[in-house]
PDB file of N, CA and C in Angstrom:
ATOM      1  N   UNK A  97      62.255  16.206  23.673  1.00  0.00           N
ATOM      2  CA  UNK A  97      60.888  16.382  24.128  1.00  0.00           C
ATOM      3  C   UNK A  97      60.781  17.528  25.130  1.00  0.00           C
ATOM      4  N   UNK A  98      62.046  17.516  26.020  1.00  0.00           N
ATOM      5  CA  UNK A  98      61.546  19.221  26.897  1.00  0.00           C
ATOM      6  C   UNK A  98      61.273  20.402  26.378  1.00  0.00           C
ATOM      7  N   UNK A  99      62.111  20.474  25.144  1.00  0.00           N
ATOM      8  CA  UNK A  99      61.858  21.649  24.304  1.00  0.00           C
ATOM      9  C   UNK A  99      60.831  22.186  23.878  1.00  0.00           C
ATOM     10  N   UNK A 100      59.500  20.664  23.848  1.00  0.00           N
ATOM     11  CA  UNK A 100      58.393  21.271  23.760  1.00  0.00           C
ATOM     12  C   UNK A 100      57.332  21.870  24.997  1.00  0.00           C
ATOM     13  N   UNK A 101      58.172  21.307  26.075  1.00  0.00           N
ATOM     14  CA  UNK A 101      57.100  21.482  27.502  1.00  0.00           C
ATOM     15  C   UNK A 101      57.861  22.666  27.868  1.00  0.00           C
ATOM     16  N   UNK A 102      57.696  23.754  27.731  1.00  0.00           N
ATOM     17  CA  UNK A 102      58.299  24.474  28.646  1.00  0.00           C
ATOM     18  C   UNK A 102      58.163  25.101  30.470  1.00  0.00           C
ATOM     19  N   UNK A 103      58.545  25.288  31.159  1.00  0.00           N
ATOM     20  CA  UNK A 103      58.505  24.994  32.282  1.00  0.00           C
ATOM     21  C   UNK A 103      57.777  26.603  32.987  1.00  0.00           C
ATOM     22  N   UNK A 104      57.322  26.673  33.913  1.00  0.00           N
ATOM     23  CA  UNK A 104      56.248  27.477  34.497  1.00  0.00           C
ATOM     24  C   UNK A 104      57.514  29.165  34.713  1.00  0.00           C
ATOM     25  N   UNK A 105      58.610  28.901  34.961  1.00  0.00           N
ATOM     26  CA  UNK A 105      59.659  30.065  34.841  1.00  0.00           C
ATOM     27  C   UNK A 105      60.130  30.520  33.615  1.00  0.00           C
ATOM     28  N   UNK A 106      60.286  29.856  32.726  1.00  0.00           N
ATOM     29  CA  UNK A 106      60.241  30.144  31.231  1.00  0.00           C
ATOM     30  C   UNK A 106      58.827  30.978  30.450  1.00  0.00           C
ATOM     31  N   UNK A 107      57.337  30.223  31.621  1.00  0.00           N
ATOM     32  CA  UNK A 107      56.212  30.912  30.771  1.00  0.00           C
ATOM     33  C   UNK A 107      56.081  32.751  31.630  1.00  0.00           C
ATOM     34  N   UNK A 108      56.798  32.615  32.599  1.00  0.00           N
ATOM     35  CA  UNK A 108      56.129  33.638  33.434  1.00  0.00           C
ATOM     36  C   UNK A 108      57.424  34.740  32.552  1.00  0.00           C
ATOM     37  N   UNK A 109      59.183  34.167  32.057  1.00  0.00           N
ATOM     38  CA  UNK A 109      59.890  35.096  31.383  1.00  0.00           C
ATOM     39  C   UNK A 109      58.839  35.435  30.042  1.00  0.00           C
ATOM     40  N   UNK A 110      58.513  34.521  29.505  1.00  0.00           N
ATOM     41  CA  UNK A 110      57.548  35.129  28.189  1.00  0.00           C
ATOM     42  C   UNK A 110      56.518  36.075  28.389  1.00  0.00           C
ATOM     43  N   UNK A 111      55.804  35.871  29.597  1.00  0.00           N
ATOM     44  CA  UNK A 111      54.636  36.943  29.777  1.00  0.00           C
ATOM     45  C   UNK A 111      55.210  38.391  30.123  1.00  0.00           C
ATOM     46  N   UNK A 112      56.446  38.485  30.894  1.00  0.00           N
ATOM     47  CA  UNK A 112      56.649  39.659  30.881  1.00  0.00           C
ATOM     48  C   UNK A 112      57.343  40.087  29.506  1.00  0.00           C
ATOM     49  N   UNK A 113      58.303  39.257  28.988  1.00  0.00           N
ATOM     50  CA  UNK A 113      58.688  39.712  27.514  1.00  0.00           C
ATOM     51  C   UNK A 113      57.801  40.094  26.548  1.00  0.00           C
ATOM     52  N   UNK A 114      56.775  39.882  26.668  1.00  0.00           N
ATOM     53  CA  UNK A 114      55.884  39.359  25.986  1.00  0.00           C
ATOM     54  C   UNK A 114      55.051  41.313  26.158  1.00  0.00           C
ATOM     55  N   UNK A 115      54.955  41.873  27.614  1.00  0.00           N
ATOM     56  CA  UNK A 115      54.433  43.062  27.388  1.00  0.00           C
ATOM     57  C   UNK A 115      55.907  44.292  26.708  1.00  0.00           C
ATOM     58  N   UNK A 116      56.924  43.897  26.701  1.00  0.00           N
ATOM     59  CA  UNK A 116      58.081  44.855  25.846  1.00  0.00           C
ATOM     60  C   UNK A 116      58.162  44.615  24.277  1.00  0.00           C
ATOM     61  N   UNK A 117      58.147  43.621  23.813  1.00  0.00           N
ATOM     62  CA  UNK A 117      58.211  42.976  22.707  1.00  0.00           C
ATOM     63  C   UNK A 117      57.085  41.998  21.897  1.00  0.00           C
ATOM     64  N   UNK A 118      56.971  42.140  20.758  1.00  0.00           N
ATOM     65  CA  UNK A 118      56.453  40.968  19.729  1.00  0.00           C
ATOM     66  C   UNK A 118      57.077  39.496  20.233  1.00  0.00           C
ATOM     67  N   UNK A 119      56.429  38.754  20.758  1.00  0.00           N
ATOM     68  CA  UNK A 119      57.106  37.224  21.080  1.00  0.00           C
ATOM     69  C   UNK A 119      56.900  36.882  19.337  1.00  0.00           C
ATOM     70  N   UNK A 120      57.489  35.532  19.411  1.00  0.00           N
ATOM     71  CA  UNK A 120      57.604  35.123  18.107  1.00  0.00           C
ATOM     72  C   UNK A 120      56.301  34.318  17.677  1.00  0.00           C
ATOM     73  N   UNK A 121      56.006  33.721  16.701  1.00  0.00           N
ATOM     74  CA  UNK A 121      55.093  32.434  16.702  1.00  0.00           C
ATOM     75  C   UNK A 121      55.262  31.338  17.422  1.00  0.00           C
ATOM     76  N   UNK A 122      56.466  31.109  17.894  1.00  0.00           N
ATOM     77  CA  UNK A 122      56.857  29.976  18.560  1.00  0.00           C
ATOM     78  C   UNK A 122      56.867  30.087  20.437  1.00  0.00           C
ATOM     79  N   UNK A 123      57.101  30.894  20.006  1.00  0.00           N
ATOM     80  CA  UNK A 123      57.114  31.194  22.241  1.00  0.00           C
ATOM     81  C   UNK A 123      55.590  31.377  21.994  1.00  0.00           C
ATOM     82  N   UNK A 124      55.009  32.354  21.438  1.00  0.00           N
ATOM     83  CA  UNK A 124      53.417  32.473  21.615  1.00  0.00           C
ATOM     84  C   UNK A 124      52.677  31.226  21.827  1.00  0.00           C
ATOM     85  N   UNK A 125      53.175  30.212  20.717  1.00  0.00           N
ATOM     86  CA  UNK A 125      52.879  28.660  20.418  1.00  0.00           C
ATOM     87  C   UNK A 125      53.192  28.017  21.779  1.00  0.00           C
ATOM     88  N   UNK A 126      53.732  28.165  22.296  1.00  0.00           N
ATOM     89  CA  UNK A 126      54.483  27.128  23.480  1.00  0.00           C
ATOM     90  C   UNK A 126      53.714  27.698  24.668  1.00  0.00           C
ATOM     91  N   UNK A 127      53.612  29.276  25.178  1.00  0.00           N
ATOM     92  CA  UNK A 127      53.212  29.841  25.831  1.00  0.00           C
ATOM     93  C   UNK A 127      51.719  29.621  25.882  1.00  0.00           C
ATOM     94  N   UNK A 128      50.436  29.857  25.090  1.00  0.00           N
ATOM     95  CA  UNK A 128      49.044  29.449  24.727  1.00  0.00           C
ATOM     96  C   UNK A 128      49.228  27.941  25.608  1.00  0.00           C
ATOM     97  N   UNK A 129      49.879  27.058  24.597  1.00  0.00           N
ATOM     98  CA  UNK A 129      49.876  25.536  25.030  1.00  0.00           C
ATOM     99  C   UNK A 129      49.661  25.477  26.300  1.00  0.00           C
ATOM    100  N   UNK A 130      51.091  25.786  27.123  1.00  0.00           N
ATOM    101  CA  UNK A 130      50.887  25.696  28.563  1.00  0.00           C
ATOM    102  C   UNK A 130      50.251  26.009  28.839  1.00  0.00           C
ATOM    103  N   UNK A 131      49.292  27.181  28.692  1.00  0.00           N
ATOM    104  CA  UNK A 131      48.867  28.161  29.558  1.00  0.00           C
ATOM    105  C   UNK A 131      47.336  27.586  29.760  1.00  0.00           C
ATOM    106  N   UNK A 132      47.158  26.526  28.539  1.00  0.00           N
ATOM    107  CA  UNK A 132      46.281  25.660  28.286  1.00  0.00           C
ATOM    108  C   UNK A 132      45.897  24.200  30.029  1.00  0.00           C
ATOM    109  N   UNK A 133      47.121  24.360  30.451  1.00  0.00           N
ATOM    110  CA  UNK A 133      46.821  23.244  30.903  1.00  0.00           C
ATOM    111  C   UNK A 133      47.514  23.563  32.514  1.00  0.00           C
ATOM    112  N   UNK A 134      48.111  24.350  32.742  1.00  0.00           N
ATOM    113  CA  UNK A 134      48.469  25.164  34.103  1.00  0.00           C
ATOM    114  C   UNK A 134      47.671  26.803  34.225  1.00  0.00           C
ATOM    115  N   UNK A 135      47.276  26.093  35.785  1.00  0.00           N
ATOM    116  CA  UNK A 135      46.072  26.796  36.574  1.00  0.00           C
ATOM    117  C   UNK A 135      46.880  28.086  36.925  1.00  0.00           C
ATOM    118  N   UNK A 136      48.095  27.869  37.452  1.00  0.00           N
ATOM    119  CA  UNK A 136      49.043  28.573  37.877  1.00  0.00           C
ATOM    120  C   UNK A 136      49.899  30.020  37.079  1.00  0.00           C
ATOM    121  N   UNK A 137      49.644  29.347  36.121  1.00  0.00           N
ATOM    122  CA  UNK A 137      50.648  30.244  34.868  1.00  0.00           C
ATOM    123  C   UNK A 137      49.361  31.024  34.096  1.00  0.00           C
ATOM    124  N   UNK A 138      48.602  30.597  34.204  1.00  0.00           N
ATOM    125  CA  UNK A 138      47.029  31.240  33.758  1.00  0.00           C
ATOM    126  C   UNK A 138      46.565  32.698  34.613  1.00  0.00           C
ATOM    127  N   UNK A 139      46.592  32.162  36.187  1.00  0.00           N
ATOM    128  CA  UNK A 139      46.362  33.243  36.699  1.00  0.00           C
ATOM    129  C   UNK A 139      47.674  34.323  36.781  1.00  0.00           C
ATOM    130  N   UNK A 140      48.804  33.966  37.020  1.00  0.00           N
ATOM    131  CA  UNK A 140      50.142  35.059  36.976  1.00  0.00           C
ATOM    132  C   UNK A 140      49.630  35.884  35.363  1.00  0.00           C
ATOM    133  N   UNK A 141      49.360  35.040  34.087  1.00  0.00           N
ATOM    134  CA  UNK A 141      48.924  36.065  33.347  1.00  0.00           C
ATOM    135  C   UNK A 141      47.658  37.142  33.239  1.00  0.00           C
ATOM    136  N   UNK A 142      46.920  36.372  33.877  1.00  0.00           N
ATOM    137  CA  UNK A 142      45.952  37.650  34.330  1.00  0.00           C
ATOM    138  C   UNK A 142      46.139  38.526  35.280  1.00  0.00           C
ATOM    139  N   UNK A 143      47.148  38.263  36.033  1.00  0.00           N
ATOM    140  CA  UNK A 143      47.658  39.027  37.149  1.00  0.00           C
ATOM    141  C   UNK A 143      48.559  40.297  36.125  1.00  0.00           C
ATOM    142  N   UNK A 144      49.169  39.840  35.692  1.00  0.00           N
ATOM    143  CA  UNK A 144      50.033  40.711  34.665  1.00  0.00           C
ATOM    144  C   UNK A 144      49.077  41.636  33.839  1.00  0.00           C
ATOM    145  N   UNK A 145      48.676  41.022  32.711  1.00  0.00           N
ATOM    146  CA  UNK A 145      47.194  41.624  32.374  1.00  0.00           C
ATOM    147  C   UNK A 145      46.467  42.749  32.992  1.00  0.00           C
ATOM    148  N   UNK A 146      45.875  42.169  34.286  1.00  0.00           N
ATOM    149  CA  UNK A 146      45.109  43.676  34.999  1.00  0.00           C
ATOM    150  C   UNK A 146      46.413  44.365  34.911  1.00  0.00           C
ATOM    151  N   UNK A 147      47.380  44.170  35.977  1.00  0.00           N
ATOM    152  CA  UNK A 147      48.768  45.372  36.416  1.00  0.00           C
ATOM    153  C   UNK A 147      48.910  46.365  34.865  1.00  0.00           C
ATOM    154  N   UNK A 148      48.504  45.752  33.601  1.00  0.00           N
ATOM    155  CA  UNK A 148      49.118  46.393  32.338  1.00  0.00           C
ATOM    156  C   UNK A 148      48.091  47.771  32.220  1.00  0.00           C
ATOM    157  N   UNK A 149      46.824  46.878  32.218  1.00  0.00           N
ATOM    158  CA  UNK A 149      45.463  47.733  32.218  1.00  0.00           C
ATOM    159  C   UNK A 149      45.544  49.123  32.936  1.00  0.00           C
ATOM    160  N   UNK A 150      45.945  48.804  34.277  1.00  0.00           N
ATOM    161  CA  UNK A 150      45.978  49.568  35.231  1.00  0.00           C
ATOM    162  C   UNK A 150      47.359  50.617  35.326  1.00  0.00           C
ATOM    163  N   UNK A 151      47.981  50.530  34.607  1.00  0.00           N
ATOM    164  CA  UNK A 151      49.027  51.393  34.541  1.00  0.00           C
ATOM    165  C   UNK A 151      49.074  52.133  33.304  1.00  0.00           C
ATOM    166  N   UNK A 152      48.149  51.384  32.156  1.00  0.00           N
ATOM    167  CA  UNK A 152      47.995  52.556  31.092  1.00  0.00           C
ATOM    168  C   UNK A 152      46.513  53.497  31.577  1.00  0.00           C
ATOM    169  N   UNK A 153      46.036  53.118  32.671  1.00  0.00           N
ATOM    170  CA  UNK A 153      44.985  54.041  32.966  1.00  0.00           C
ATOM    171  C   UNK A 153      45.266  54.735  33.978  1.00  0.00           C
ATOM    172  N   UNK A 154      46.479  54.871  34.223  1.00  0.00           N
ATOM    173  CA  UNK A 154      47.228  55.382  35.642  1.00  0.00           C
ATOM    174  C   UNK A 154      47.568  57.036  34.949  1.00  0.00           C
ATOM    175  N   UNK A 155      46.681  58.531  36.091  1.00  0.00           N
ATOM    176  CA  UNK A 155      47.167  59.616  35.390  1.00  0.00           C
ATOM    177  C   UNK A 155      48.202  59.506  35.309  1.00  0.00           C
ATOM    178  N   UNK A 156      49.272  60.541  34.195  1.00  0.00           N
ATOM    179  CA  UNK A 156      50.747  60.977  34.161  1.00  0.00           C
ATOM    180  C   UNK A 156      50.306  62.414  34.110  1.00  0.00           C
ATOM    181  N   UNK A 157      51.301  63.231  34.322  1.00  0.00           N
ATOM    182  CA  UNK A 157      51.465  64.313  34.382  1.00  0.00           C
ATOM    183  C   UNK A 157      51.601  65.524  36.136  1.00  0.00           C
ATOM    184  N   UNK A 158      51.566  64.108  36.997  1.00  0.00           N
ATOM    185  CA  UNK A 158      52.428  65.383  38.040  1.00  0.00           C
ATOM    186  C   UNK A 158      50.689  66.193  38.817  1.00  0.00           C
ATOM    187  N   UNK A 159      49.644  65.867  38.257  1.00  0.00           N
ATOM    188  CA  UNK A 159      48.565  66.900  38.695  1.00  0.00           C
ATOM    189  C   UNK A 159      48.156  65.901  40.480  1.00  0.00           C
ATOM    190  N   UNK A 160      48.676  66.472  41.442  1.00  0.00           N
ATOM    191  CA  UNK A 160      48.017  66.261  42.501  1.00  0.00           C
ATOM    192  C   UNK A 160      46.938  66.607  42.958  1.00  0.00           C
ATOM    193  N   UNK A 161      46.031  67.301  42.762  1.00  0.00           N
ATOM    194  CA  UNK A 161      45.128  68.022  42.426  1.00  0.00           C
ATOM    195  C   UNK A 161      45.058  69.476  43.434  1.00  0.00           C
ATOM    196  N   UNK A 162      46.036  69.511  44.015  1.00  0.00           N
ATOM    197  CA  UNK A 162      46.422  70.673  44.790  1.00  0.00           C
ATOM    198  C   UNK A 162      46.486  71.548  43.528  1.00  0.00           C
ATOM    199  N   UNK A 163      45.232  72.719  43.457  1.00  0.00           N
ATOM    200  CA  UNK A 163      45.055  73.895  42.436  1.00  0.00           C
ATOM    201  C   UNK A 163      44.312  75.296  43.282  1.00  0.00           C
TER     202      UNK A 163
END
């Protein structure tokens, strides 16, 4: 039966795995679940979430705007 609860350090390894890689159907499955019913593991993923947002909208290229 633990195998199906997975625990709040296991969901927070999936959320970051989760922005490098395809999780599977099954971590996705397990991950949703929880995420269903902890307040806690809900907001760390929206916390993650914005940080993702915000770093693909982050300039690259070195321009300080010293021109």
């Amino acid at each position: 039966m633990e195998k199906l609860k997975p625990t709040c350090r296991e969901i927070h390894r999936l959320v970051s795995e989760g922005m490098d890689r395809d999780l599977t159907l099954v971590e996705r499955t397990r991950m949703r679940l929880h995420l269903m019913v902890c307040g806690a593991c809900t907001r760390f993923n929206g916390q993650m979430d914005t940080l993702r947002r915000a770093m693909r909208n982050f300039p690259l290229g070195g321009d300080d705007g010293d021109k």
